[in-house]
Amino acid sequence: MGKLDGRAAVITGGGTGIGKAIARRFHEEGAFVVVCGRRMEKLNETCAELSTTGDRVAAVGVDVTDEEDIARLFAEAVSRAGKVDILVNNAGVMRFAKLHETPQEQWDLMMRTNVWAPWRLMVHALPYLRRSGGGSIINVSSIAGIKAFSGSGVYCASKAALQTLSQVMAMEAAADGIRVNCILPALVEDTELSEPILARRMFPPSGIACALSIRWAGTAGPTILRTPPSFWPRRIVPGLPETCSMLTAVVTWPPTVRRSEDFSFEEI
C-alpha cells in the first residue's frame, strides 16, 4: 500500500529535473501521475521510465502560460485519470540580469511563468479538487523568494509572489478541505535551472535529483540541498488550522551542494 494509492496528481514541468523526480516518487507511492509541459519527448521519456506498460501515467503537452492550454490540461487529466486530487506547480524559468539591465521580455517571461501560471493553474484546479472532496496543491518556489540574490532580482520577486499567493490560497481554500503548501528548495542538482549556477561556481554535480515524499494529507517533505540541514521550520499561517501550513527552507550562501540522498525524508 502506497501513501497515494487511488490518487491522481497533475505535475507541471514533469519531464525533467525536480518535476520528473516528484512524478517518480508519486508513482512509486501509488498515484496516477499526469505530467505536463512543452516538450512532449521529455514527458514521454518520463512516462516510459515510470511504467513500461503505461500503467497510471499520462503525458499532456501544454504551455502553462496559456489559459486555454491550462483548461485543456485538466480536462485531459480527468479523462485519463478519472479525477484530480493533487496539483504540483513545479514549472518555472530563471534568467540572470541586474535589475537595471533586465529587459522587459525577461520580466514578462518570469512573471508569466512563475506567478501567473501557478495562479491560473490553482484556479482551474479548484473545481476538480472540490469534486474529489478536497485535495492538495504544492507550489514549488525557491529560497530566492526569501533571500535576495544579486543578478536575479526578477526571479526573486516572482518566487516571493508565489509564496504570498500560496498563503492566500491556503486561507481561501481551507473551507473546501484543500491544502496549499509551498516548498522552497535551494540548489538542486540535475535540473536545467541550476546548470548555469553550478557551472559558474564550479560545483561538482552529483547526478542525484531532488524528490518529494508527500503524505496524502498534503504536507510536503522534500529532500533539498540546503545549509544547514537542520533549518527546515514549519510556519503556520496565522488564523488557519494546522492542516494549512507553509514550509520554508532557510539557507546560507553560498549553499553547500550535497547529494539529496544524504537527507532523510521529513514529514512535518
PDB file of C-alpha atoms in Angstrom:
ATOM      1  CA  MET A   1       0.000   0.000   0.000  1.00  0.00           C
ATOM      2  CA  GLY A   2       1.396   3.361  -1.049  1.00  0.00           C
ATOM      3  CA  LYS A   3       0.665   6.704   0.566  1.00  0.00           C
ATOM      4  CA  LEU A   4      -1.002   7.937  -2.623  1.00  0.00           C
ATOM      5  CA  ASP A   5      -2.937   4.834  -3.694  1.00  0.00           C
ATOM      6  CA  GLY A   6      -6.008   5.810  -5.684  1.00  0.00           C
ATOM      7  CA  ARG A   7      -4.974   9.453  -6.033  1.00  0.00           C
ATOM      8  CA  ALA A   8      -4.388  11.373  -9.249  1.00  0.00           C
ATOM      9  CA  ALA A   9      -1.692  14.049  -9.484  1.00  0.00           C
ATOM     10  CA  VAL A  10      -1.039  16.712 -12.111  1.00  0.00           C
ATOM     11  CA  ILE A  11       2.617  17.804 -12.188  1.00  0.00           C
ATOM     12  CA  THR A  12       3.758  20.727 -14.315  1.00  0.00           C
ATOM     13  CA  GLY A  13       7.281  20.639 -15.687  1.00  0.00           C
ATOM     14  CA  GLY A  14       7.214  16.881 -15.173  1.00  0.00           C
ATOM     15  CA  GLY A  15       9.595  15.979 -17.975  1.00  0.00           C
ATOM     16  CA  THR A  16      12.860  16.934 -16.291  1.00  0.00           C
ATOM     17  CA  GLY A  17      14.569  17.716 -13.002  1.00  0.00           C
ATOM     18  CA  ILE A  18      12.507  18.175  -9.855  1.00  0.00           C
ATOM     19  CA  GLY A  19       9.204  17.568 -11.640  1.00  0.00           C
ATOM     20  CA  LYS A  20      10.408  14.247 -13.012  1.00  0.00           C
ATOM     21  CA  ALA A  21      11.660  13.182  -9.571  1.00  0.00           C
ATOM     22  CA  ILE A  22       8.325  14.140  -7.990  1.00  0.00           C
ATOM     23  CA  ALA A  23       6.481  12.158 -10.660  1.00  0.00           C
ATOM     24  CA  ARG A  24       8.652   9.123  -9.994  1.00  0.00           C
ATOM     25  CA  ARG A  25       8.090   9.258  -6.230  1.00  0.00           C
ATOM     26  CA  PHE A  26       4.342   9.818  -6.558  1.00  0.00           C
ATOM     27  CA  HIS A  27       4.059   6.885  -8.957  1.00  0.00           C
ATOM     28  CA  GLU A  28       6.016   4.683  -6.554  1.00  0.00           C
ATOM     29  CA  GLU A  29       3.515   5.658  -3.845  1.00  0.00           C
ATOM     30  CA  GLY A  30       0.594   4.509  -5.986  1.00  0.00           C
ATOM     31  CA  ALA A  31      -0.642   7.725  -7.616  1.00  0.00           C
ATOM     32  CA  PHE A  32      -1.840   8.108 -11.189  1.00  0.00           C
ATOM     33  CA  VAL A  33       0.635  10.678 -12.488  1.00  0.00           C
ATOM     34  CA  VAL A  34      -0.161  13.191 -15.230  1.00  0.00           C
ATOM     35  CA  VAL A  35       2.993  15.042 -16.273  1.00  0.00           C
ATOM     36  CA  CYS A  36       2.717  18.124 -18.435  1.00  0.00           C
ATOM     37  CA  GLY A  37       4.984  20.598 -20.159  1.00  0.00           C
ATOM     38  CA  ARG A  38       6.003  21.963 -23.534  1.00  0.00           C
ATOM     39  CA  ARG A  39       8.386  19.191 -24.631  1.00  0.00           C
ATOM     40  CA  MET A  40       6.481  16.008 -25.362  1.00  0.00           C
ATOM     41  CA  GLU A  41       9.653  13.996 -25.930  1.00  0.00           C
ATOM     42  CA  LYS A  42      10.759  14.668 -22.353  1.00  0.00           C
ATOM     43  CA  LEU A  43       7.306  13.915 -20.963  1.00  0.00           C
ATOM     44  CA  ASN A  44       7.138  10.645 -22.883  1.00  0.00           C
ATOM     45  CA  GLU A  45      10.582   9.700 -21.570  1.00  0.00           C
ATOM     46  CA  THR A  46       9.362  10.269 -18.020  1.00  0.00           C
ATOM     47  CA  CYS A  47       6.258   8.138 -18.574  1.00  0.00           C
ATOM     48  CA  ALA A  48       8.315   5.352 -20.135  1.00  0.00           C
ATOM     49  CA  GLU A  49      10.671   5.351 -17.173  1.00  0.00           C
ATOM     50  CA  LEU A  50       7.800   5.235 -14.692  1.00  0.00           C
ATOM     51  CA  SER A  51       5.901   2.433 -16.378  1.00  0.00           C
ATOM     52  CA  THR A  52       6.816   0.324 -19.398  1.00  0.00           C
ATOM     53  CA  THR A  53       3.166  -0.671 -19.734  1.00  0.00           C
ATOM     54  CA  GLY A  54       1.728   2.842 -19.411  1.00  0.00           C
ATOM     55  CA  ASP A  55       0.066   1.991 -16.113  1.00  0.00           C
ATOM     56  CA  ARG A  56      -1.029   5.057 -14.094  1.00  0.00           C
ATOM     57  CA  VAL A  57       0.904   7.537 -16.258  1.00  0.00           C
ATOM     58  CA  ALA A  58      -0.077  10.117 -18.857  1.00  0.00           C
ATOM     59  CA  ALA A  59       1.687  12.958 -20.660  1.00  0.00           C
ATOM     60  CA  VAL A  60      -0.063  16.140 -21.756  1.00  0.00           C
ATOM     61  CA  GLY A  61       1.712  18.745 -23.860  1.00  0.00           C
ATOM     62  CA  VAL A  62       0.779  22.218 -22.631  1.00  0.00           C
ATOM     63  CA  ASP A  63       2.058  25.742 -22.359  1.00  0.00           C
ATOM     64  CA  VAL A  64       1.288  26.752 -18.764  1.00  0.00           C
ATOM     65  CA  THR A  65       1.310  30.422 -19.771  1.00  0.00           C
ATOM     66  CA  ASP A  66      -1.716  29.848 -21.999  1.00  0.00           C
ATOM     67  CA  GLU A  67      -5.192  29.905 -20.410  1.00  0.00           C
ATOM     68  CA  GLU A  68      -6.771  27.587 -22.957  1.00  0.00           C
ATOM     69  CA  ASP A  69      -3.964  25.077 -22.535  1.00  0.00           C
ATOM     70  CA  ILE A  70      -4.466  25.089 -18.764  1.00  0.00           C
ATOM     71  CA  ALA A  71      -8.184  24.345 -19.169  1.00  0.00           C
ATOM     72  CA  ARG A  72      -7.365  21.567 -21.638  1.00  0.00           C
ATOM     73  CA  LEU A  73      -4.793  20.109 -19.232  1.00  0.00           C
ATOM     74  CA  PHE A  74      -7.345  19.446 -16.500  1.00  0.00           C
ATOM     75  CA  ALA A  75      -9.935  18.164 -18.955  1.00  0.00           C
ATOM     76  CA  GLU A  76      -7.416  15.663 -20.328  1.00  0.00           C
ATOM     77  CA  ALA A  77      -6.173  14.742 -16.846  1.00  0.00           C
ATOM     78  CA  VAL A  78      -9.703  13.864 -15.771  1.00  0.00           C
ATOM     79  CA  SER A  79     -10.388  11.943 -18.983  1.00  0.00           C
ATOM     80  CA  ARG A  80      -7.290   9.796 -18.392  1.00  0.00           C
ATOM     81  CA  ALA A  81      -7.073   9.556 -14.589  1.00  0.00           C
ATOM     82  CA  GLY A  82     -10.748   9.988 -13.751  1.00  0.00           C
ATOM     83  CA  LYS A  83     -10.182  12.835 -11.306  1.00  0.00           C
ATOM     84  CA  VAL A  84      -7.612  15.256  -9.876  1.00  0.00           C
ATOM     85  CA  ASP A  85      -6.560  15.077  -6.222  1.00  0.00           C
ATOM     86  CA  ILE A  86      -3.161  16.800  -6.302  1.00  0.00           C
ATOM     87  CA  LEU A  87      -1.653  19.685  -8.254  1.00  0.00           C
ATOM     88  CA  VAL A  88       2.090  20.299  -8.208  1.00  0.00           C
ATOM     89  CA  ASN A  89       3.053  23.673  -9.655  1.00  0.00           C
ATOM     90  CA  ASN A  90       6.665  22.905 -10.470  1.00  0.00           C
ATOM     91  CA  ALA A  91       7.278  24.555 -13.849  1.00  0.00           C
ATOM     92  CA  GLY A  92       9.395  27.686 -13.694  1.00  0.00           C
ATOM     93  CA  VAL A  93      12.010  29.733 -15.512  1.00  0.00           C
ATOM     94  CA  MET A  94      15.025  31.757 -14.396  1.00  0.00           C
ATOM     95  CA  ARG A  95      17.012  34.386 -16.257  1.00  0.00           C
ATOM     96  CA  PHE A  96      20.041  36.285 -14.994  1.00  0.00           C
ATOM     97  CA  ALA A  97      20.470  40.051 -15.245  1.00  0.00           C
ATOM     98  CA  LYS A  98      20.980  43.027 -12.977  1.00  0.00           C
ATOM     99  CA  LEU A  99      17.753  44.878 -12.353  1.00  0.00           C
ATOM    100  CA  HIS A 100      18.750  47.943 -14.332  1.00  0.00           C
ATOM    101  CA  GLU A 101      19.771  45.721 -17.247  1.00  0.00           C
ATOM    102  CA  THR A 102      16.770  43.377 -17.223  1.00  0.00           C
ATOM    103  CA  PRO A 103      14.819  43.612 -20.477  1.00  0.00           C
ATOM    104  CA  GLN A 104      11.043  43.799 -20.362  1.00  0.00           C
ATOM    105  CA  GLU A 105      10.858  40.438 -22.120  1.00  0.00           C
ATOM    106  CA  GLN A 106      12.606  38.696 -19.206  1.00  0.00           C
ATOM    107  CA  TRP A 107      10.289  40.316 -16.678  1.00  0.00           C
ATOM    108  CA  ASP A 108       7.237  39.226 -18.668  1.00  0.00           C
ATOM    109  CA  LEU A 109       8.554  35.674 -19.117  1.00  0.00           C
ATOM    110  CA  MET A 110       9.367  35.072 -15.440  1.00  0.00           C
ATOM    111  CA  MET A 111       6.252  36.725 -14.070  1.00  0.00           C
ATOM    112  CA  ARG A 112       4.009  34.937 -16.546  1.00  0.00           C
ATOM    113  CA  THR A 113       5.593  31.526 -15.899  1.00  0.00           C
ATOM    114  CA  ASN A 114       6.429  31.724 -12.189  1.00  0.00           C
ATOM    115  CA  VAL A 115       3.455  33.742 -10.901  1.00  0.00           C
ATOM    116  CA  TRP A 116       0.588  33.995 -13.389  1.00  0.00           C
ATOM    117  CA  ALA A 117       0.718  30.337 -14.426  1.00  0.00           C
ATOM    118  CA  PRO A 118       0.591  28.868 -10.883  1.00  0.00           C
ATOM    119  CA  TRP A 119      -2.253  31.242 -10.041  1.00  0.00           C
ATOM    120  CA  ARG A 120      -4.303  30.180 -13.050  1.00  0.00           C
ATOM    121  CA  LEU A 121      -3.476  26.510 -12.525  1.00  0.00           C
ATOM    122  CA  MET A 122      -4.684  26.723  -8.920  1.00  0.00           C
ATOM    123  CA  VAL A 123      -7.874  28.468 -10.002  1.00  0.00           C
ATOM    124  CA  HIS A 124      -8.601  25.854 -12.660  1.00  0.00           C
ATOM    125  CA  ALA A 125      -7.745  23.017 -10.261  1.00  0.00           C
ATOM    126  CA  LEU A 126     -10.131  24.107  -7.506  1.00  0.00           C
ATOM    127  CA  PRO A 127     -13.390  22.742  -9.013  1.00  0.00           C
ATOM    128  CA  TYR A 128     -11.761  19.359  -9.642  1.00  0.00           C
ATOM    129  CA  LEU A 129     -10.284  19.212  -6.142  1.00  0.00           C
ATOM    130  CA  ARG A 130     -13.656  20.107  -4.622  1.00  0.00           C
ATOM    131  CA  ARG A 131     -15.258  17.379  -6.710  1.00  0.00           C
ATOM    132  CA  SER A 132     -12.766  14.928  -5.195  1.00  0.00           C
ATOM    133  CA  GLY A 133     -13.783  16.012  -1.709  1.00  0.00           C
ATOM    134  CA  GLY A 134     -10.648  18.051  -1.085  1.00  0.00           C
ATOM    135  CA  GLY A 135      -7.058  17.758  -2.151  1.00  0.00           C
ATOM    136  CA  SER A 136      -3.579  19.168  -2.121  1.00  0.00           C
ATOM    137  CA  ILE A 137      -1.746  21.895  -4.010  1.00  0.00           C
ATOM    138  CA  ILE A 138       2.044  22.028  -3.765  1.00  0.00           C
ATOM    139  CA  ASN A 139       3.773  25.079  -5.197  1.00  0.00           C
ATOM    140  CA  VAL A 140       7.499  24.811  -5.835  1.00  0.00           C
ATOM    141  CA  SER A 141       9.017  28.184  -5.038  1.00  0.00           C
ATOM    142  CA  SER A 142      12.665  28.857  -4.136  1.00  0.00           C
ATOM    143  CA  ILE A 143      14.845  30.176  -1.358  1.00  0.00           C
ATOM    144  CA  ALA A 144      15.232  33.133  -3.720  1.00  0.00           C
ATOM    145  CA  GLY A 145      11.760  34.159  -2.561  1.00  0.00           C
ATOM    146  CA  ILE A 146      13.022  34.815   0.970  1.00  0.00           C
ATOM    147  CA  LYS A 147      16.633  35.767   0.264  1.00  0.00           C
ATOM    148  CA  ALA A 148      17.725  38.280  -2.357  1.00  0.00           C
ATOM    149  CA  PHE A 149      20.440  37.327  -4.824  1.00  0.00           C
ATOM    150  CA  SER A 150      22.228  39.872  -6.987  1.00  0.00           C
ATOM    151  CA  GLY A 151      21.728  39.282 -10.680  1.00  0.00           C
ATOM    152  CA  SER A 152      18.389  37.523 -10.312  1.00  0.00           C
ATOM    153  CA  GLY A 153      16.109  40.194  -8.884  1.00  0.00           C
ATOM    154  CA  VAL A 154      13.084  39.500 -11.061  1.00  0.00           C
ATOM    155  CA  TYR A 155      13.291  35.773 -10.345  1.00  0.00           C
ATOM    156  CA  CYS A 156      13.473  36.523  -6.606  1.00  0.00           C
ATOM    157  CA  ALA A 157      10.426  38.770  -6.894  1.00  0.00           C
ATOM    158  CA  SER A 158       8.461  36.140  -8.797  1.00  0.00           C
ATOM    159  CA  LYS A 159       9.152  33.451  -6.202  1.00  0.00           C
ATOM    160  CA  ALA A 160       8.249  35.792  -3.333  1.00  0.00           C
ATOM    161  CA  ALA A 161       4.968  36.491  -5.106  1.00  0.00           C
ATOM    162  CA  LEU A 162       4.288  32.768  -5.456  1.00  0.00           C
ATOM    163  CA  GLN A 163       4.754  32.301  -1.726  1.00  0.00           C
ATOM    164  CA  THR A 164       2.227  35.020  -0.973  1.00  0.00           C
ATOM    165  CA  LEU A 165      -0.253  33.563  -3.447  1.00  0.00           C
ATOM    166  CA  SER A 166       0.201  30.192  -1.743  1.00  0.00           C
ATOM    167  CA  GLN A 167      -0.574  31.656   1.674  1.00  0.00           C
ATOM    168  CA  VAL A 168      -3.703  33.407   0.420  1.00  0.00           C
ATOM    169  CA  MET A 169      -4.938  30.351  -1.473  1.00  0.00           C
ATOM    170  CA  ALA A 170      -4.355  28.225   1.645  1.00  0.00           C
ATOM    171  CA  MET A 171      -6.671  30.534   3.577  1.00  0.00           C
ATOM    172  CA  GLU A 172      -9.316  30.745   0.879  1.00  0.00           C
ATOM    173  CA  ALA A 173      -9.390  27.016   0.013  1.00  0.00           C
ATOM    174  CA  ALA A 174      -9.227  25.648   3.563  1.00  0.00           C
ATOM    175  CA  ALA A 175     -13.001  25.513   3.945  1.00  0.00           C
ATOM    176  CA  ASP A 176     -13.158  23.099   0.997  1.00  0.00           C
ATOM    177  CA  GLY A 177     -10.637  20.745   2.560  1.00  0.00           C
ATOM    178  CA  ILE A 178      -7.932  21.792   0.111  1.00  0.00           C
ATOM    179  CA  ARG A 179      -4.409  22.127   1.469  1.00  0.00           C
ATOM    180  CA  VAL A 180      -1.931  24.524  -0.100  1.00  0.00           C
ATOM    181  CA  ASN A 181       1.774  24.184   0.691  1.00  0.00           C
ATOM    182  CA  CYS A 182       4.773  25.961  -0.733  1.00  0.00           C
ATOM    183  CA  ILE A 183       8.259  24.447  -0.678  1.00  0.00           C
ATOM    184  CA  LEU A 184      11.449  26.428  -1.128  1.00  0.00           C
ATOM    185  CA  PRO A 185      14.312  24.310  -2.440  1.00  0.00           C
ATOM    186  CA  ALA A 186      17.869  25.576  -2.553  1.00  0.00           C
ATOM    187  CA  LEU A 187      20.187  24.477  -5.371  1.00  0.00           C
ATOM    188  CA  VAL A 188      19.066  21.129  -6.702  1.00  0.00           C
ATOM    189  CA  GLU A 189      21.309  19.092  -8.925  1.00  0.00           C
ATOM    190  CA  ASP A 190      20.310  17.618 -12.284  1.00  0.00           C
ATOM    191  CA  THR A 191      17.970  20.465 -13.138  1.00  0.00           C
ATOM    192  CA  GLU A 192      18.227  22.711 -16.151  1.00  0.00           C
ATOM    193  CA  LEU A 193      17.661  25.748 -13.968  1.00  0.00           C
ATOM    194  CA  SER A 194      20.691  25.030 -11.786  1.00  0.00           C
ATOM    195  CA  GLU A 195      23.112  24.183 -14.596  1.00  0.00           C
ATOM    196  CA  PRO A 196      24.364  27.744 -15.183  1.00  0.00           C
ATOM    197  CA  ILE A 197      24.722  28.339 -11.443  1.00  0.00           C
ATOM    198  CA  LEU A 198      26.612  25.136 -10.801  1.00  0.00           C
ATOM    199  CA  ALA A 199      28.824  25.676 -13.802  1.00  0.00           C
ATOM    200  CA  ARG A 200      29.633  29.237 -12.846  1.00  0.00           C
ATOM    201  CA  ARG A 201      30.639  28.309  -9.293  1.00  0.00           C
ATOM    202  CA  MET A 202      32.379  25.091 -10.314  1.00  0.00           C
ATOM    203  CA  PHE A 203      30.272  22.915  -8.018  1.00  0.00           C
ATOM    204  CA  PRO A 204      30.510  19.223  -8.964  1.00  0.00           C
ATOM    205  CA  PRO A 205      27.091  17.764  -9.808  1.00  0.00           C
ATOM    206  CA  SER A 206      26.243  14.528  -8.024  1.00  0.00           C
ATOM    207  CA  GLY A 207      23.714  13.268 -10.549  1.00  0.00           C
ATOM    208  CA  ILE A 208      21.038  12.930  -7.860  1.00  0.00           C
ATOM    209  CA  ALA A 209      17.711  14.654  -8.450  1.00  0.00           C
ATOM    210  CA  CYS A 210      15.508  16.134  -5.768  1.00  0.00           C
ATOM    211  CA  ALA A 211      12.480  14.064  -4.726  1.00  0.00           C
ATOM    212  CA  LEU A 212       9.372  14.760  -2.699  1.00  0.00           C
ATOM    213  CA  SER A 213       7.752  12.462  -0.177  1.00  0.00           C
ATOM    214  CA  ILE A 214       4.191  13.555   0.409  1.00  0.00           C
ATOM    215  CA  ARG A 215       1.642  12.283   2.849  1.00  0.00           C
ATOM    216  CA  TRP A 216      -1.829  12.382   1.353  1.00  0.00           C
ATOM    217  CA  ALA A 217      -2.791  14.953   3.988  1.00  0.00           C
ATOM    218  CA  GLY A 218      -0.798  17.290   1.770  1.00  0.00           C
ATOM    219  CA  THR A 219       2.251  18.109   3.841  1.00  0.00           C
ATOM    220  CA  ALA A 220       5.414  18.012   1.785  1.00  0.00           C
ATOM    221  CA  GLY A 221       8.764  16.715   2.958  1.00  0.00           C
ATOM    222  CA  PRO A 222      11.305  17.332   0.230  1.00  0.00           C
ATOM    223  CA  THR A 223      14.908  16.316   0.054  1.00  0.00           C
ATOM    224  CA  ILE A 224      16.533  19.619  -0.781  1.00  0.00           C
ATOM    225  CA  LEU A 225      20.070  20.933  -0.937  1.00  0.00           C
ATOM    226  CA  ARG A 226      20.412  23.367   1.904  1.00  0.00           C
ATOM    227  CA  THR A 227      22.705  24.683   4.615  1.00  0.00           C
ATOM    228  CA  PRO A 228      22.377  23.967   7.467  1.00  0.00           C
ATOM    229  CA  PRO A 229      20.161  20.883   7.083  1.00  0.00           C
ATOM    230  CA  SER A 230      18.503  21.437  10.460  1.00  0.00           C
ATOM    231  CA  PHE A 231      16.913  24.684   9.292  1.00  0.00           C
ATOM    232  CA  TRP A 232      13.634  23.435   7.851  1.00  0.00           C
ATOM    233  CA  PRO A 233      10.923  25.007  10.039  1.00  0.00           C
ATOM    234  CA  ARG A 234       7.179  24.872   9.552  1.00  0.00           C
ATOM    235  CA  ARG A 235       5.419  28.187   9.504  1.00  0.00           C
ATOM    236  CA  ILE A 236       1.733  28.025  10.245  1.00  0.00           C
ATOM    237  CA  VAL A 237      -0.306  30.699   8.534  1.00  0.00           C
ATOM    238  CA  PRO A 238      -1.943  32.799  11.285  1.00  0.00           C
ATOM    239  CA  GLY A 239      -5.615  32.057  11.713  1.00  0.00           C
ATOM    240  CA  LEU A 240      -5.523  28.751   9.871  1.00  0.00           C
ATOM    241  CA  PRO A 241      -5.936  25.240  11.212  1.00  0.00           C
ATOM    242  CA  GLU A 242      -2.752  23.219  11.266  1.00  0.00           C
ATOM    243  CA  THR A 243      -3.869  21.427   8.119  1.00  0.00           C
ATOM    244  CA  CYS A 244      -2.924  24.557   6.171  1.00  0.00           C
ATOM    245  CA  SER A 245       0.770  25.136   6.555  1.00  0.00           C
ATOM    246  CA  MET A 246       3.642  26.840   4.810  1.00  0.00           C
ATOM    247  CA  LEU A 247       7.004  25.136   4.577  1.00  0.00           C
ATOM    248  CA  THR A 248      10.145  27.208   4.169  1.00  0.00           C
ATOM    249  CA  ALA A 249      13.808  26.385   3.852  1.00  0.00           C
ATOM    250  CA  VAL A 250      16.318  28.738   5.455  1.00  0.00           C
ATOM    251  CA  VAL A 251      19.764  28.576   3.908  1.00  0.00           C
ATOM    252  CA  THR A 252      23.060  30.412   3.844  1.00  0.00           C
ATOM    253  CA  TRP A 253      25.031  31.480   0.791  1.00  0.00           C
ATOM    254  CA  PRO A 254      26.883  30.008  -0.913  1.00  0.00           C
ATOM    255  CA  PRO A 255      24.850  26.825  -0.500  1.00  0.00           C
ATOM    256  CA  THR A 256      26.636  23.572   0.091  1.00  0.00           C
ATOM    257  CA  VAL A 257      25.900  21.304  -2.817  1.00  0.00           C
ATOM    258  CA  ARG A 258      25.164  17.886  -1.398  1.00  0.00           C
ATOM    259  CA  ARG A 259      23.654  14.671  -2.615  1.00  0.00           C
ATOM    260  CA  SER A 260      19.911  14.580  -1.992  1.00  0.00           C
ATOM    261  CA  GLU A 261      20.299  11.031  -0.717  1.00  0.00           C
ATOM    262  CA  ASP A 262      22.221  12.477   2.240  1.00  0.00           C
ATOM    263  CA  PHE A 263      18.968  13.893   3.609  1.00  0.00           C
ATOM    264  CA  SER A 264      16.198  11.892   5.154  1.00  0.00           C
ATOM    265  CA  PHE A 265      12.567  12.457   4.240  1.00  0.00           C
ATOM    266  CA  GLU A 266      10.791  14.723   6.689  1.00  0.00           C
ATOM    267  CA  GLU A 267       7.043  14.535   7.106  1.00  0.00           C
ATOM    268  CA  ILE A 268       6.042  17.542   9.132  1.00  0.00           C
TER     269      ILE A 268
END
